[in-house]
Coordinates of C-alpha atoms and ligand atoms in Angstrom, one line a residue:
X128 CA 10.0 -38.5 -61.6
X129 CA 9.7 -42.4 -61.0
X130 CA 7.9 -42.9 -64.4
X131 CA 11.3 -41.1 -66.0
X132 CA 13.6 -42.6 -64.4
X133 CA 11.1 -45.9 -65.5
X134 CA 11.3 -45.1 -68.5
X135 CA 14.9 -44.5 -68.8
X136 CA 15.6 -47.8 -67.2
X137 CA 13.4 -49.5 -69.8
X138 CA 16.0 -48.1 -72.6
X139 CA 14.1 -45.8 -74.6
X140 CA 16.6 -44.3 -76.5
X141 CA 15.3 -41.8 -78.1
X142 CA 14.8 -38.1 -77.2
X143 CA 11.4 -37.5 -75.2
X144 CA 9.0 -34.6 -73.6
X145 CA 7.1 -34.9 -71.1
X146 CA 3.6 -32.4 -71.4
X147 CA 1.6 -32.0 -68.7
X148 CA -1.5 -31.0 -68.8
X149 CA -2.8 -30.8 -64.9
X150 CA -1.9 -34.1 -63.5
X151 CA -2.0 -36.0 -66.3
X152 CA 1.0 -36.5 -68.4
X153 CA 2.1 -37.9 -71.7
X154 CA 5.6 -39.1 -72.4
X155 CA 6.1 -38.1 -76.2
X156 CA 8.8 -40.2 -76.9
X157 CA 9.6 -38.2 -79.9
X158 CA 8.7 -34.4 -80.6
X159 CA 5.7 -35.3 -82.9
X160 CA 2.6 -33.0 -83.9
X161 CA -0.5 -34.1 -85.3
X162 CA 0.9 -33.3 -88.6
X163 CA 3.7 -35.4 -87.8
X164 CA 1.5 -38.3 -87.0
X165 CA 2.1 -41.1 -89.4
X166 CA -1.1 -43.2 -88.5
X167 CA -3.7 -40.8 -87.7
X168 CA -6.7 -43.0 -86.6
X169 CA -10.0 -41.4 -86.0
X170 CA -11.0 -44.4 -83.7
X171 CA -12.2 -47.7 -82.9
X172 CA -13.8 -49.3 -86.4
X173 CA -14.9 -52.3 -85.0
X174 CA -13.9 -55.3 -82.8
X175 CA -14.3 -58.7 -84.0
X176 CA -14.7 -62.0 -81.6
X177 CA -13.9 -65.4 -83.2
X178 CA -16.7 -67.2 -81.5
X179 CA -17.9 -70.9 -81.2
X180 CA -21.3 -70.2 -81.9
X181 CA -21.4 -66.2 -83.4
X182 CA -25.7 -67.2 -83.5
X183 CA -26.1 -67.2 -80.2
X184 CA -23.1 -64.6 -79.2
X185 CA -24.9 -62.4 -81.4
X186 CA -28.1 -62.6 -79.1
X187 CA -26.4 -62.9 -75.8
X188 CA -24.9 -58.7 -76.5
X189 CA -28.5 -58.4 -78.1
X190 CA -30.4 -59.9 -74.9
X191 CA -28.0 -58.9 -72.6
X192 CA -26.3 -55.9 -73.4
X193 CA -28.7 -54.3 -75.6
X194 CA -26.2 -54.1 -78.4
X195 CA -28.4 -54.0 -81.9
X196 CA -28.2 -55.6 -85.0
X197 CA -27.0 -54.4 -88.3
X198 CA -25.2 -56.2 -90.7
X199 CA -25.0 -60.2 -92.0
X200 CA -23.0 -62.2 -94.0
X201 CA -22.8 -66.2 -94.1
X202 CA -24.3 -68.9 -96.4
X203 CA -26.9 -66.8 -97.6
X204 CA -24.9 -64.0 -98.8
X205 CA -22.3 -66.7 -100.5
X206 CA -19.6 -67.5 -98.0
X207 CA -19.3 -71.0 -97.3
X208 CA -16.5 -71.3 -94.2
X209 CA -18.1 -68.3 -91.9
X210 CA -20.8 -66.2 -90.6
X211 CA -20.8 -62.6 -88.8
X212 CA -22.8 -61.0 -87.1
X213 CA -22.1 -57.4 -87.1
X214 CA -23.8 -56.1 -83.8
X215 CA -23.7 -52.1 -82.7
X216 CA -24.5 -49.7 -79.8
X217 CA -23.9 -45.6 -80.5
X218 CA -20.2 -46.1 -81.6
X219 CA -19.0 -49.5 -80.6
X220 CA -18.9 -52.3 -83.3
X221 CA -19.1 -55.8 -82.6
X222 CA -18.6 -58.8 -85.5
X223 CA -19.5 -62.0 -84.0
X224 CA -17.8 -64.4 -86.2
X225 CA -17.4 -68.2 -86.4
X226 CA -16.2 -71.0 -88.2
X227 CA -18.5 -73.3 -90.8
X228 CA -15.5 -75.8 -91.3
X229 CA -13.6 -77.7 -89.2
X230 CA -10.6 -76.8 -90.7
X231 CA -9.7 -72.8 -90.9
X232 CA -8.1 -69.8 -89.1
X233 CA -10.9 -69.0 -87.0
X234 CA -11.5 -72.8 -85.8
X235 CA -8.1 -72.8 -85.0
X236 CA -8.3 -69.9 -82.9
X237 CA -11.3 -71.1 -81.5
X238 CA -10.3 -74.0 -80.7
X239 CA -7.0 -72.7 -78.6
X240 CA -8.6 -69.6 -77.2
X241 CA -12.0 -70.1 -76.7
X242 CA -14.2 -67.4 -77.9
X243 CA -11.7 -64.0 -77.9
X244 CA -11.0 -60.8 -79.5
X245 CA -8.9 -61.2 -82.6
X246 CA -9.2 -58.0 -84.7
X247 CA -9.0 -54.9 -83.4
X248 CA -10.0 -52.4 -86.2
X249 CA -9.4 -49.2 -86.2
X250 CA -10.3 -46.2 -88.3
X251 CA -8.0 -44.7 -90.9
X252 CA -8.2 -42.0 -93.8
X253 CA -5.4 -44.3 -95.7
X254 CA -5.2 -47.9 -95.0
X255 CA -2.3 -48.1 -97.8
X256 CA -0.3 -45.7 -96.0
X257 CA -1.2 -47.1 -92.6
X258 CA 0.0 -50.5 -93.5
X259 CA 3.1 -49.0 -95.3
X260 CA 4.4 -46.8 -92.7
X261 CA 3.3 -49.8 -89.6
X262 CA 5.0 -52.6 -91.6
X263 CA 8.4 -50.4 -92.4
X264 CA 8.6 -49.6 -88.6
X265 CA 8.8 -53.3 -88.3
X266 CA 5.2 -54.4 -88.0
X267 CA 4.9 -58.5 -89.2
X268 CA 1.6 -57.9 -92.2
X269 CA -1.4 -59.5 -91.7
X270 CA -3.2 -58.1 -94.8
X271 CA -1.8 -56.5 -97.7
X272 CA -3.8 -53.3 -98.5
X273 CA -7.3 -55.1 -100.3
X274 CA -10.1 -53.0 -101.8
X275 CA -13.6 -54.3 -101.2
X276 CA -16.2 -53.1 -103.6
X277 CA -19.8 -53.0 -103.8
X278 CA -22.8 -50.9 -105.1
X279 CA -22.6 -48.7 -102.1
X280 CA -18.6 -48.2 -102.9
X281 CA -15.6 -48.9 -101.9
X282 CA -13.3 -50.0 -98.6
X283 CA -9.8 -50.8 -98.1
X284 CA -8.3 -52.3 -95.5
X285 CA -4.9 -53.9 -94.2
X286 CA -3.5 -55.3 -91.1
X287 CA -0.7 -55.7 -88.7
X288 CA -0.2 -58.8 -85.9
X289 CA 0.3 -57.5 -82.4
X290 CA 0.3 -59.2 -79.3
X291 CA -0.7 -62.8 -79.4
X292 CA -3.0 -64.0 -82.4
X293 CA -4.4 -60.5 -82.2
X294 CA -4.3 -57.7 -85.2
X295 CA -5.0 -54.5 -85.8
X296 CA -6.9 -54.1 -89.1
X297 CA -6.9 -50.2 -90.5
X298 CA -10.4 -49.3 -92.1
X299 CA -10.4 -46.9 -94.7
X300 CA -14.2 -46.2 -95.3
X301 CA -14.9 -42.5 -96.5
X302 CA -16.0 -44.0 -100.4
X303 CA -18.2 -46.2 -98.6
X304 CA -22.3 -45.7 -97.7
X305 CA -23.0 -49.1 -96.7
X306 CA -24.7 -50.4 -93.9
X307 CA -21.1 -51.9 -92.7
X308 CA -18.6 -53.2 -95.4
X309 CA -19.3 -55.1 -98.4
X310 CA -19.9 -58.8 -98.4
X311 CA -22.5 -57.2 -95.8
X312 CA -26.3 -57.4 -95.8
X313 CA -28.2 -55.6 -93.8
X314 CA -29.6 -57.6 -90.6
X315 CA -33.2 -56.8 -89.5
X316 CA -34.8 -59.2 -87.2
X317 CA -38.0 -58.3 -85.2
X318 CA -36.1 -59.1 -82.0
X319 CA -34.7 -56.2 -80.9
X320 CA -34.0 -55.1 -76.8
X321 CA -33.8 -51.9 -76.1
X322 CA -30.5 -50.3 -76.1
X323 CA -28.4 -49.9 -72.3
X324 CA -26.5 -46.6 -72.7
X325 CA -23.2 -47.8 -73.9
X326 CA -21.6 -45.4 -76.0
X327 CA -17.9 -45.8 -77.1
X328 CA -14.7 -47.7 -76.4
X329 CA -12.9 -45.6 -73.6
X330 CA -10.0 -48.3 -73.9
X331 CA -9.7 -51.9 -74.5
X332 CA -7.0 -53.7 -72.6
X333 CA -4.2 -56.3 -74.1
X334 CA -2.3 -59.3 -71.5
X335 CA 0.9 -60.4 -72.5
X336 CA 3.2 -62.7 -70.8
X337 CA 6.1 -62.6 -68.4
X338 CA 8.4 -59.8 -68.7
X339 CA 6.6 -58.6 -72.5
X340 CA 4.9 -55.5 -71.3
X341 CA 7.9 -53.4 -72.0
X342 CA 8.5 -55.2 -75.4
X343 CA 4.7 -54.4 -76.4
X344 CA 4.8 -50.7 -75.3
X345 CA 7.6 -50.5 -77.5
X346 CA 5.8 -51.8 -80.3
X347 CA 3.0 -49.8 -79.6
X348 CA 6.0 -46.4 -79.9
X349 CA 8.1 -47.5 -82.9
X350 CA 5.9 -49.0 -85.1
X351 CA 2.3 -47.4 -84.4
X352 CA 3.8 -44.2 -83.1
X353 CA 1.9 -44.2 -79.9
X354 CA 3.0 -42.2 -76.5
X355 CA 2.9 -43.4 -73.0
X356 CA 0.4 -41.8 -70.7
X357 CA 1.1 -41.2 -67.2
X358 CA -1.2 -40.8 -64.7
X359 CA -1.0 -40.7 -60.9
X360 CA -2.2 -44.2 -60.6
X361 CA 1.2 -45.4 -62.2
X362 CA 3.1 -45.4 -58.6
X363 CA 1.2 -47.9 -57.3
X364 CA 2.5 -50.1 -60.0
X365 CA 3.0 -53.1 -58.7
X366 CA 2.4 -53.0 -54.7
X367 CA 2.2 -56.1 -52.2
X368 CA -1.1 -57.8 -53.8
X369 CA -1.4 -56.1 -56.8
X370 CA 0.8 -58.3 -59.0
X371 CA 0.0 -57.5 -61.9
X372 CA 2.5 -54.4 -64.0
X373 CA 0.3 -51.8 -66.2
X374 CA 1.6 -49.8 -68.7
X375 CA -1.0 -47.5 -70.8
X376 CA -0.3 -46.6 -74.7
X377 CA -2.1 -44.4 -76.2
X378 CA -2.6 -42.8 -79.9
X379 CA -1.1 -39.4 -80.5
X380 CA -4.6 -37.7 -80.7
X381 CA -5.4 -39.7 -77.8
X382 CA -8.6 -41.6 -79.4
X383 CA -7.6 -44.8 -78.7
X384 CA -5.7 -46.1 -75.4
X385 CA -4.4 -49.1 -74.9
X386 CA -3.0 -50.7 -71.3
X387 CA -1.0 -53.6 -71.2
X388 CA -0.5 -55.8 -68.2
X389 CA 1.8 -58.2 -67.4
X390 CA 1.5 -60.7 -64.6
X391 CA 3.5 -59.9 -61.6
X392 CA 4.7 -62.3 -58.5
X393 CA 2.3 -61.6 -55.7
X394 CA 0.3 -63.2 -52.6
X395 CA -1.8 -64.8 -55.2
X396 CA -2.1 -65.9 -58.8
X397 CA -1.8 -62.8 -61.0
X398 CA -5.5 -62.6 -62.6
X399 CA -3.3 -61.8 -65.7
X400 CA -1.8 -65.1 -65.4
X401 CA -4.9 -66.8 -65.0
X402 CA -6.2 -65.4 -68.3
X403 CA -2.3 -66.1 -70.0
X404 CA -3.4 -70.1 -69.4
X405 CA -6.7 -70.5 -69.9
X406 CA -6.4 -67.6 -73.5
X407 CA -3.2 -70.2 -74.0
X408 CA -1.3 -66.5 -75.2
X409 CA -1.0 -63.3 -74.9
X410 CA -4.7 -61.4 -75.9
X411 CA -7.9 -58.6 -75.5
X412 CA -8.4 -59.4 -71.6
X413 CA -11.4 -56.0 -71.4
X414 CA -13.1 -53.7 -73.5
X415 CA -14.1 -50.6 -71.6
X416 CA -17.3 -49.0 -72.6
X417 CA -18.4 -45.5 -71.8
X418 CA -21.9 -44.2 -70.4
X419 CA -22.9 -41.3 -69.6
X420 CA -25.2 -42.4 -66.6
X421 CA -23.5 -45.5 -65.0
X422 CA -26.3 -45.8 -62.3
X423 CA -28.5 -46.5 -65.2
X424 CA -26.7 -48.8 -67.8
X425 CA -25.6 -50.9 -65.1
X426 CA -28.9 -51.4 -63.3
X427 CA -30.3 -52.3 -66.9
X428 CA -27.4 -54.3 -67.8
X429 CA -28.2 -56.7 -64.2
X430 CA -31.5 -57.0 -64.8
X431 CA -30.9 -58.6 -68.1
X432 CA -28.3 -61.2 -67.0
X433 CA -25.1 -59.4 -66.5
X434 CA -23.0 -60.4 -64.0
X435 CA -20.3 -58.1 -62.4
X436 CA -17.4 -58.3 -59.9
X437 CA -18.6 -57.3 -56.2
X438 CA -16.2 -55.3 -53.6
X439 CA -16.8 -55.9 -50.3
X440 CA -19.3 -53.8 -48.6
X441 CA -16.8 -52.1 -46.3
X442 CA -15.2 -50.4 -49.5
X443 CA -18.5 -48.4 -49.5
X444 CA -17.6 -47.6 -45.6
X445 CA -14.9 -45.6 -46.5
X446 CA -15.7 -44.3 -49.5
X447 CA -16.4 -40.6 -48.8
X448 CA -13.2 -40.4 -47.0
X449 CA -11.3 -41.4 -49.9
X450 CA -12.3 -40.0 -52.7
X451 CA -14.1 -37.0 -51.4
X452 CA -17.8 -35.0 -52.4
X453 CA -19.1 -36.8 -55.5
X454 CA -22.5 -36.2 -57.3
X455 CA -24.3 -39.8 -56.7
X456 CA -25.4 -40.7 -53.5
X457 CA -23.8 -43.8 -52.0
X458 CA -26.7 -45.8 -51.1
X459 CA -27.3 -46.6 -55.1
X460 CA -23.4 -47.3 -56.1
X461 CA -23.5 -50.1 -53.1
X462 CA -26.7 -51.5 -54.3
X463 CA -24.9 -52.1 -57.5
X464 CA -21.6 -52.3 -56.8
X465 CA -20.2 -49.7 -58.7
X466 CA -16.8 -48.7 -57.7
X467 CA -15.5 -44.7 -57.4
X468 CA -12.0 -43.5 -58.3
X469 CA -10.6 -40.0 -58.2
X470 CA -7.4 -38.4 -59.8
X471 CA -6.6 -34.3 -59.5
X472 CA -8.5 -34.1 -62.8
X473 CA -11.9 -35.1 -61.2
X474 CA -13.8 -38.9 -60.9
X475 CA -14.6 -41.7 -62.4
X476 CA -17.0 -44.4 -61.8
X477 CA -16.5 -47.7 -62.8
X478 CA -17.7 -51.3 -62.6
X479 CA -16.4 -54.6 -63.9
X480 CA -18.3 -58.0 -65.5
X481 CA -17.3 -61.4 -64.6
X482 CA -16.0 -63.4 -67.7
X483 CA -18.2 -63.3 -70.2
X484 CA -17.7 -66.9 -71.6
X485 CA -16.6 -70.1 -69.6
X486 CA -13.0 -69.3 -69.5
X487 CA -12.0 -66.5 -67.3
X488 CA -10.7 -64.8 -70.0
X489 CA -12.2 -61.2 -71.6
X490 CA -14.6 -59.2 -69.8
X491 CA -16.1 -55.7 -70.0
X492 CA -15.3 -52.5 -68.1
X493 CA -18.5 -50.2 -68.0
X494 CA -16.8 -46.7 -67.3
X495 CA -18.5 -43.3 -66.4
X496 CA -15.8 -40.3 -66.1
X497 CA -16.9 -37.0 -64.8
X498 CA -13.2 -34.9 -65.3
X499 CA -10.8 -38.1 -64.6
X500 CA -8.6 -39.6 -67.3
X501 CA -7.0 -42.4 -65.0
X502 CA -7.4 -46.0 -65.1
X503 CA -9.0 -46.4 -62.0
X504 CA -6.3 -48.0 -60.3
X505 CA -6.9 -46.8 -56.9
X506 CA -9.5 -49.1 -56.7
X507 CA -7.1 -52.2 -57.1
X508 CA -5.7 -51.5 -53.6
X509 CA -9.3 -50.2 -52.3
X510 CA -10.7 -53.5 -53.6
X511 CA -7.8 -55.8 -51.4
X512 CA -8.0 -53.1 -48.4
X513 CA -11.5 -53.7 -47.9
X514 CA -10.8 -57.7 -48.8
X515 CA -8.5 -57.4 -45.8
X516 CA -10.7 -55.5 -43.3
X517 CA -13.5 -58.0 -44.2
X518 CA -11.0 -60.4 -43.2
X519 CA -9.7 -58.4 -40.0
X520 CA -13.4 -58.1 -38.8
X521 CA -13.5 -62.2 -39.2
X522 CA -10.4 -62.9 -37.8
X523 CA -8.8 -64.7 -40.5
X524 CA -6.3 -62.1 -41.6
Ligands
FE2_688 FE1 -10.0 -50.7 -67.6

């Protein structure tokens, strides 16, 4: 009833359902079935970093995540302002890119952002149509509809701006056998780690500033036709230390999800904050990649360098008590630091990387779900509970 009444007070105007399916509910703003759905997308094409140095990015997912190459394209295959790197684990799609010149887009970005997400591509049947129906809703174009040919046939592709410097690019790549796109070539070195078990984007997550969360879900509604998913975790929106606001978007068929978070007053600097002055805007602050055996992938992805966020010890204390019988024992989810969240729907386990560059801007998610389809944001207030029991036991609370 909150999120309603939420909703209501956020001005939506138009006519919504809610449909709940267990616990876990989707506000459809309008009364839209999949053949309704004016931008079907089948899911995440790619994600594309502008990077300082896309050589060594490129080896650092390689080395560290286990993330392996595939495609090229630079001087040798007769661009002269860029190279990519197009890197890939099961279904998630990395392009390393950076600048050759001082002067271009991708400098520029570089230079204000650091390294960061700027495309977010995502997989259509009709880029045409995607970019005709986006940019009539009121989306601002980023690429007119372009065909790109080459021996193994055809893609097209367009583009919309979203929040920030960030776009969404729409794929359209069922003429096309390729190894990636053309301009491509494929990329073979010897050097190849083996592979971590990450398997596909489970969601990626966009900051904006102060007071824009609203503006953005809106965006993400009118022009992209995407619904609001509610989950139980949405009460604890924005409690005493939180401070930060979430709001979760998601794609009619559900493929892709999108949160957005806003900073919030609090105790402390908002982390979202934080990231809003070092990123200089609004911007991709996580990608969250699924395995299917978190124990695993996570032990693997520490041993090669990885570096993740660490809960206190005492959240492990209580654990059981929270979120009652799960599969894993405890003793290995302490060693590593992976963190547990439940909703009525079942569990998920989840664990979170420092910044991956010097900036404390994006960072990765790895996510196991065994029946949950939350966030796992009853770990937010787990995480500053056990912070303050750490702090009770020390006497500095
Ligand atoms: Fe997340």
């Amino acid at each position: 009833m909150k999120a309603i009444l939420l909703f209501l007070a956020i001005e939506f105007s138009v006519h919504f359902q809610i449909f709940k399916s267990s616990n876990f509910q989707i506000i459809k703003l309008t009364n839209m079935n999949a053949q309704d759905d004016f931008l079907p997308i089948n899911g995440t094409d790619y994600i594309e970093f502008y990077v300082g140095n896309a050589k060594q990015a490129a080896h650092y997912y390689q080395t560290a995540f286990g993330f392996q190459p595939l495609a090229y394209a630079g001087l040798e295959t007769g661009l002269k302002d860029r190279t990519s790197y197009v890197i890939r684990q099961d279904k998630i799609t990395f392009v390393l890119t950076t600048s050759l010149v001082p002067d271009s887009p991708i400098a520029d970005h570089c230079k204000l952002h650091g390294d960061g997400v700027k495309v977010v591509a995502l997989w259509v049947d009709d880029a045409r149509k995607s970019f005709e129906e986006t940019t009539k809703r009121g989306a601002k174009a980023f690429l007119t509809p372009k065909v790109e040919k080459d021996t193994m046939g055809e893609i097209v592709m367009s583009g919309i701006h979203t929040y920030g410097e960030t776009v969404h690019v729409f794929i359209e790549r069922k003429n096309y056998g390729g190894v990636f796109m053309p301009g491509f070539v494929k990329w073979d070195p010897l050097y190849r780690p083996p592979v971590t078990g990450l398997r596909y984007v489970d969601h990626m997550v966009g900051n904006v500033g102060w007071g824009e969360m609203n503006t953005w879900a809106q965006f993400y509604h009118d022009v992209m036709g995407f619904n609001q998913l509610i989950s139980f975790d949405d009460n604890d929106i924005s409690t005493e230390f939180t401070a930060l606001m979430s709001k979760v978007m998601a794609s009619n068929n559900l493929y892709i999800k999108f949160p957005l978070n806003e900073p919030a007053h609090g105790k402390k600097k908002s982390q979202i904050e934080e990231y809003l002055d070092f990123y200089q805007s609004g911007g991709v602050q996580h990608v969250a990649m699924a395995t299917n055996n978190i124990l695993e992938t996570v032990a693997m992805l520490k041993s090669r360098g990885v570096e993740f966020l660490r809960v206190p010890d005492a959240y492990y204390d209580a654990l059981i008590q929270r979120i009652g019988k799960i599969d894993e024992s405890i003793d290995p989810l302490r060693e590593l630091g992976i963190l547990v969240d439940r909703d009525e729907d079942g569990y998920l386990l989840q664990i979170f990387t420092k910044p991956v560059e010097d900036r404390p801007t994006v960072f990765y998610e790895i996510i196991q779900r065994k029946g949950a389809r939350s966030f796992g944001k009853g770990n937010f207030k787990a995480l500053f509970e056990s912070i303050e029991l750490e702090q009770e036991r020390r006497g500095t609370l």
